[in-house]
Amino acid sequence: MPSAYTQNFYHAVFSAKHRANIITPEIETRLYPFIRGVLDDLRCTLLAINGMPDHVHLLIRYRADLSHSEVLRHVKGRSSKWMNETLLLPDRFSWQQGYGGFTVSKSAVP
């Protein structure tokens, strides 16, 4: 059976809707592992995650058969659903539409 070997590294950045400062340290401790689980389900590797109260940065190694938009659709969709169902937030949470995405050279990956 033919196979392919690829290494695709991708830096993604996405924000809370209206750049709301909703991602507190307490939420981070639960949100970041949840996002890792979504990427694990997609058989992608989360190499780094960090952020600020209004946005998140991810460094992902992803499969060649998945597009950037498909990976981020799953991450953003599943995490916003989880936040609304699991966390006691004052208002309904959603991510801002769109994202920033940048390919990263293997030599720049820690």
Short mmCIF file of N, CA and C in Angstrom, two decimals:
data_model
loop_
_atom_site.label_atom_id
_atom_site.label_comp_id
_atom_site.label_asym_id
_atom_site.label_seq_id
_atom_site.Cartn_x
_atom_site.Cartn_y
_atom_site.Cartn_z
N MET A 1 0.85 -1.18 0.00
CA MET A 1 0.00 0.00 0.00
C MET A 1 0.90 1.24 0.00
N PRO A 2 0.68 2.17 -0.92
CA PRO A 2 1.48 3.39 -0.94
C PRO A 2 1.21 4.25 0.29
N SER A 3 2.23 4.96 0.71
CA SER A 3 2.06 5.86 1.85
C SER A 3 2.84 7.14 1.59
N ALA A 4 2.54 8.13 2.38
CA ALA A 4 3.22 9.42 2.25
C ALA A 4 3.68 9.85 3.64
N TYR A 5 4.80 10.53 3.68
CA TYR A 5 5.31 11.06 4.94
C TYR A 5 5.38 12.58 4.80
N THR A 6 4.73 13.27 5.70
CA THR A 6 4.77 14.73 5.68
C THR A 6 4.95 15.23 7.11
N GLN A 7 5.50 16.43 7.22
CA GLN A 7 5.56 17.13 8.50
C GLN A 7 5.07 18.54 8.24
N ASN A 8 3.85 18.81 8.66
CA ASN A 8 3.24 20.11 8.47
C ASN A 8 3.07 20.77 9.83
N PHE A 9 3.74 21.89 10.03
CA PHE A 9 3.65 22.63 11.28
C PHE A 9 2.88 23.92 11.01
N TYR A 10 1.98 24.24 11.91
CA TYR A 10 1.06 25.34 11.66
C TYR A 10 0.83 26.12 12.94
N HIS A 11 0.98 27.43 12.88
CA HIS A 11 0.70 28.32 14.01
C HIS A 11 -0.66 28.95 13.74
N ALA A 12 -1.61 28.69 14.62
CA ALA A 12 -2.97 29.23 14.48
C ALA A 12 -3.26 30.15 15.65
N VAL A 13 -3.96 31.23 15.35
CA VAL A 13 -4.37 32.21 16.36
C VAL A 13 -5.84 32.51 16.13
N PHE A 14 -6.64 32.45 17.20
CA PHE A 14 -8.05 32.83 17.08
C PHE A 14 -8.50 33.49 18.36
N SER A 15 -9.53 34.32 18.22
CA SER A 15 -9.95 35.21 19.32
C SER A 15 -11.36 34.92 19.77
N ALA A 16 -11.62 35.28 21.02
CA ALA A 16 -12.99 35.27 21.52
C ALA A 16 -13.78 36.35 20.78
N LYS A 17 -15.06 36.11 20.60
CA LYS A 17 -15.91 37.08 19.90
C LYS A 17 -15.81 38.44 20.58
N HIS A 18 -15.69 39.47 19.78
CA HIS A 18 -15.54 40.86 20.24
C HIS A 18 -14.27 41.05 21.07
N ARG A 19 -13.33 40.12 20.92
CA ARG A 19 -12.07 40.16 21.68
C ARG A 19 -12.34 40.26 23.19
N ALA A 20 -13.39 39.60 23.63
CA ALA A 20 -13.77 39.62 25.05
C ALA A 20 -12.68 38.96 25.89
N ASN A 21 -12.35 39.55 27.01
CA ASN A 21 -11.36 39.01 27.94
C ASN A 21 -12.00 37.95 28.83
N ILE A 22 -12.27 36.80 28.23
CA ILE A 22 -13.02 35.74 28.92
C ILE A 22 -12.12 34.59 29.38
N ILE A 23 -10.94 34.45 28.78
CA ILE A 23 -10.10 33.28 29.05
C ILE A 23 -9.21 33.58 30.26
N THR A 24 -9.76 33.33 31.42
CA THR A 24 -9.05 33.53 32.68
C THR A 24 -8.07 32.38 32.91
N PRO A 25 -7.13 32.52 33.84
CA PRO A 25 -6.24 31.40 34.15
C PRO A 25 -7.02 30.14 34.55
N GLU A 26 -8.12 30.30 35.26
CA GLU A 26 -8.93 29.14 35.66
C GLU A 26 -9.54 28.45 34.43
N ILE A 27 -10.00 29.24 33.47
CA ILE A 27 -10.57 28.66 32.25
C ILE A 27 -9.47 28.01 31.42
N GLU A 28 -8.30 28.66 31.33
CA GLU A 28 -7.17 28.08 30.59
C GLU A 28 -6.86 26.66 31.05
N THR A 29 -6.85 26.44 32.37
CA THR A 29 -6.47 25.13 32.90
C THR A 29 -7.43 24.03 32.46
N ARG A 30 -8.63 24.39 32.05
CA ARG A 30 -9.60 23.41 31.56
C ARG A 30 -9.72 23.44 30.04
N LEU A 31 -9.62 24.64 29.45
CA LEU A 31 -9.78 24.79 28.00
C LEU A 31 -8.62 24.18 27.24
N TYR A 32 -7.40 24.44 27.66
CA TYR A 32 -6.25 23.96 26.91
C TYR A 32 -6.21 22.43 26.83
N PRO A 33 -6.44 21.69 27.91
CA PRO A 33 -6.50 20.23 27.77
C PRO A 33 -7.65 19.77 26.87
N PHE A 34 -8.78 20.50 26.90
CA PHE A 34 -9.88 20.14 26.01
C PHE A 34 -9.46 20.29 24.55
N ILE A 35 -8.81 21.41 24.23
CA ILE A 35 -8.34 21.62 22.85
C ILE A 35 -7.35 20.53 22.45
N ARG A 36 -6.46 20.15 23.37
CA ARG A 36 -5.52 19.05 23.08
C ARG A 36 -6.29 17.77 22.74
N GLY A 37 -7.37 17.50 23.47
CA GLY A 37 -8.18 16.32 23.20
C GLY A 37 -8.83 16.36 21.83
N VAL A 38 -9.30 17.52 21.41
CA VAL A 38 -9.89 17.66 20.07
C VAL A 38 -8.83 17.34 19.02
N LEU A 39 -7.64 17.88 19.19
CA LEU A 39 -6.57 17.62 18.23
C LEU A 39 -6.14 16.16 18.26
N ASP A 40 -6.11 15.55 19.44
CA ASP A 40 -5.81 14.12 19.54
C ASP A 40 -6.84 13.31 18.76
N ASP A 41 -8.12 13.67 18.90
CA ASP A 41 -9.19 12.98 18.16
C ASP A 41 -8.98 13.08 16.65
N LEU A 42 -8.41 14.19 16.20
CA LEU A 42 -8.14 14.40 14.77
C LEU A 42 -6.81 13.78 14.35
N ARG A 43 -6.12 13.16 15.30
CA ARG A 43 -4.79 12.59 15.09
C ARG A 43 -3.78 13.66 14.65
N CYS A 44 -3.93 14.83 15.24
CA CYS A 44 -2.97 15.92 15.08
C CYS A 44 -2.22 16.05 16.40
N THR A 45 -1.07 16.70 16.37
CA THR A 45 -0.26 16.85 17.58
C THR A 45 -0.20 18.32 17.97
N LEU A 46 -0.60 18.61 19.19
CA LEU A 46 -0.47 19.95 19.73
C LEU A 46 0.93 20.08 20.33
N LEU A 47 1.77 20.91 19.73
CA LEU A 47 3.14 21.08 20.20
C LEU A 47 3.26 22.18 21.24
N ALA A 48 2.39 23.19 21.14
CA ALA A 48 2.40 24.29 22.11
C ALA A 48 1.05 24.97 22.10
N ILE A 49 0.65 25.47 23.25
CA ILE A 49 -0.58 26.25 23.37
C ILE A 49 -0.33 27.35 24.39
N ASN A 50 -0.83 28.53 24.07
CA ASN A 50 -0.71 29.66 24.98
C ASN A 50 -1.71 30.70 24.53
N GLY A 51 -1.84 31.74 25.28
CA GLY A 51 -2.77 32.77 24.87
C GLY A 51 -2.83 33.92 25.84
N MET A 52 -3.81 34.72 25.63
CA MET A 52 -4.11 35.89 26.44
C MET A 52 -5.59 35.79 26.80
N PRO A 53 -6.09 36.70 27.61
CA PRO A 53 -7.51 36.61 28.00
C PRO A 53 -8.49 36.67 26.82
N ASP A 54 -8.04 37.19 25.67
CA ASP A 54 -8.96 37.33 24.53
C ASP A 54 -8.61 36.48 23.32
N HIS A 55 -7.50 35.72 23.35
CA HIS A 55 -7.16 34.90 22.19
C HIS A 55 -6.25 33.74 22.59
N VAL A 56 -6.13 32.78 21.65
CA VAL A 56 -5.36 31.56 21.87
C VAL A 56 -4.39 31.37 20.70
N HIS A 57 -3.18 30.90 21.01
CA HIS A 57 -2.19 30.51 20.01
C HIS A 57 -1.99 29.00 20.10
N LEU A 58 -1.93 28.34 18.95
CA LEU A 58 -1.65 26.91 18.89
C LEU A 58 -0.50 26.66 17.92
N LEU A 59 0.39 25.76 18.26
CA LEU A 59 1.37 25.24 17.31
C LEU A 59 1.01 23.77 17.11
N ILE A 60 0.63 23.43 15.90
CA ILE A 60 0.07 22.12 15.60
C ILE A 60 0.89 21.43 14.52
N ARG A 61 1.12 20.14 14.69
CA ARG A 61 1.58 19.29 13.58
C ARG A 61 0.34 18.53 13.14
N TYR A 62 -0.04 18.72 11.90
CA TYR A 62 -1.30 18.16 11.45
C TYR A 62 -1.09 17.19 10.29
N ARG A 63 -2.09 16.36 10.08
CA ARG A 63 -2.07 15.35 9.02
C ARG A 63 -2.20 16.02 7.65
N ALA A 64 -1.60 15.41 6.66
CA ALA A 64 -1.64 15.96 5.31
C ALA A 64 -3.03 15.91 4.70
N ASP A 65 -3.88 15.01 5.18
CA ASP A 65 -5.22 14.90 4.59
C ASP A 65 -6.23 15.84 5.23
N LEU A 66 -5.81 16.69 6.13
CA LEU A 66 -6.70 17.68 6.75
C LEU A 66 -6.26 19.09 6.34
N SER A 67 -7.23 19.93 6.07
CA SER A 67 -6.92 21.33 5.75
C SER A 67 -6.84 22.13 7.04
N HIS A 68 -6.18 23.28 6.95
CA HIS A 68 -6.12 24.18 8.11
C HIS A 68 -7.53 24.52 8.58
N SER A 69 -8.38 24.88 7.63
CA SER A 69 -9.73 25.31 8.01
C SER A 69 -10.52 24.18 8.66
N GLU A 70 -10.31 22.95 8.22
CA GLU A 70 -11.02 21.82 8.82
C GLU A 70 -10.58 21.60 10.27
N VAL A 71 -9.28 21.66 10.51
CA VAL A 71 -8.76 21.49 11.87
C VAL A 71 -9.31 22.59 12.78
N LEU A 72 -9.24 23.84 12.33
CA LEU A 72 -9.70 24.96 13.17
C LEU A 72 -11.21 24.95 13.34
N ARG A 73 -11.95 24.48 12.35
CA ARG A 73 -13.41 24.36 12.50
C ARG A 73 -13.74 23.41 13.64
N HIS A 74 -13.04 22.28 13.71
CA HIS A 74 -13.27 21.32 14.80
C HIS A 74 -12.85 21.91 16.14
N VAL A 75 -11.66 22.50 16.20
CA VAL A 75 -11.16 23.04 17.47
C VAL A 75 -12.09 24.13 17.99
N LYS A 76 -12.42 25.09 17.15
CA LYS A 76 -13.25 26.21 17.59
C LYS A 76 -14.69 25.77 17.88
N GLY A 77 -15.24 24.95 17.01
CA GLY A 77 -16.63 24.51 17.19
C GLY A 77 -16.82 23.67 18.44
N ARG A 78 -15.96 22.67 18.61
CA ARG A 78 -16.11 21.79 19.76
C ARG A 78 -15.77 22.49 21.07
N SER A 79 -14.77 23.37 21.05
CA SER A 79 -14.40 24.05 22.30
C SER A 79 -15.45 25.07 22.71
N SER A 80 -16.05 25.78 21.77
CA SER A 80 -17.09 26.75 22.17
C SER A 80 -18.32 26.02 22.69
N LYS A 81 -18.67 24.90 22.07
CA LYS A 81 -19.81 24.10 22.55
C LYS A 81 -19.51 23.61 23.97
N TRP A 82 -18.31 23.10 24.19
CA TRP A 82 -17.92 22.60 25.51
C TRP A 82 -17.96 23.71 26.54
N MET A 83 -17.44 24.89 26.19
CA MET A 83 -17.43 26.00 27.15
C MET A 83 -18.85 26.39 27.55
N ASN A 84 -19.77 26.40 26.59
CA ASN A 84 -21.15 26.77 26.90
C ASN A 84 -21.88 25.70 27.70
N GLU A 85 -21.53 24.44 27.49
CA GLU A 85 -22.21 23.35 28.20
C GLU A 85 -21.58 23.06 29.56
N THR A 86 -20.30 23.36 29.73
CA THR A 86 -19.57 22.94 30.92
C THR A 86 -19.28 24.05 31.91
N LEU A 87 -18.93 25.21 31.42
CA LEU A 87 -18.51 26.31 32.29
C LEU A 87 -19.69 27.22 32.60
N LEU A 88 -19.68 27.77 33.78
CA LEU A 88 -20.73 28.71 34.17
C LEU A 88 -20.28 30.12 33.79
N LEU A 89 -20.54 30.47 32.54
CA LEU A 89 -20.15 31.78 32.03
C LEU A 89 -21.33 32.73 32.10
N PRO A 90 -21.09 34.03 32.28
CA PRO A 90 -22.20 34.98 32.39
C PRO A 90 -22.99 35.13 31.09
N ASP A 91 -22.33 34.94 29.96
CA ASP A 91 -22.98 35.07 28.65
C ASP A 91 -22.58 33.90 27.77
N ARG A 92 -23.32 33.73 26.68
CA ARG A 92 -22.99 32.68 25.72
C ARG A 92 -21.62 32.98 25.11
N PHE A 93 -20.77 31.96 25.05
CA PHE A 93 -19.42 32.12 24.51
C PHE A 93 -19.38 31.70 23.05
N SER A 94 -18.61 32.43 22.26
CA SER A 94 -18.27 31.99 20.91
C SER A 94 -16.94 32.59 20.51
N TRP A 95 -16.30 31.93 19.58
CA TRP A 95 -15.06 32.45 19.01
C TRP A 95 -15.41 33.43 17.91
N GLN A 96 -14.53 34.38 17.68
CA GLN A 96 -14.67 35.31 16.57
C GLN A 96 -14.56 34.53 15.26
N GLN A 97 -15.25 34.98 14.22
CA GLN A 97 -15.13 34.32 12.92
C GLN A 97 -13.71 34.47 12.41
N GLY A 98 -13.24 33.44 11.73
CA GLY A 98 -11.92 33.47 11.12
C GLY A 98 -10.82 33.12 12.09
N TYR A 99 -9.60 33.20 11.60
CA TYR A 99 -8.41 32.88 12.38
C TYR A 99 -7.19 33.36 11.62
N GLY A 100 -6.08 33.44 12.30
CA GLY A 100 -4.80 33.67 11.65
C GLY A 100 -4.08 32.34 11.55
N GLY A 101 -3.46 32.08 10.43
CA GLY A 101 -2.77 30.82 10.25
C GLY A 101 -1.46 31.00 9.50
N PHE A 102 -0.42 30.37 10.01
CA PHE A 102 0.92 30.56 9.46
C PHE A 102 1.65 29.22 9.44
N THR A 103 2.22 28.85 8.32
CA THR A 103 3.06 27.66 8.30
C THR A 103 4.37 27.98 9.01
N VAL A 104 4.95 26.96 9.61
CA VAL A 104 6.17 27.13 10.39
C VAL A 104 7.20 26.13 9.89
N SER A 105 8.41 26.59 9.66
CA SER A 105 9.50 25.71 9.25
C SER A 105 9.89 24.78 10.39
N LYS A 106 10.24 23.55 10.04
CA LYS A 106 10.66 22.59 11.07
C LYS A 106 11.82 23.14 11.90
N SER A 107 12.70 23.91 11.28
CA SER A 107 13.85 24.46 12.01
C SER A 107 13.43 25.48 13.07
N ALA A 108 12.22 26.01 12.96
CA ALA A 108 11.73 27.00 13.94
C ALA A 108 10.89 26.37 15.05
N VAL A 109 10.68 25.06 14.96
CA VAL A 109 9.87 24.36 15.96
C VAL A 109 10.77 23.92 17.10
N PRO A 110 10.41 24.29 18.33
CA PRO A 110 11.27 23.91 19.47
C PRO A 110 11.31 22.41 19.69
#
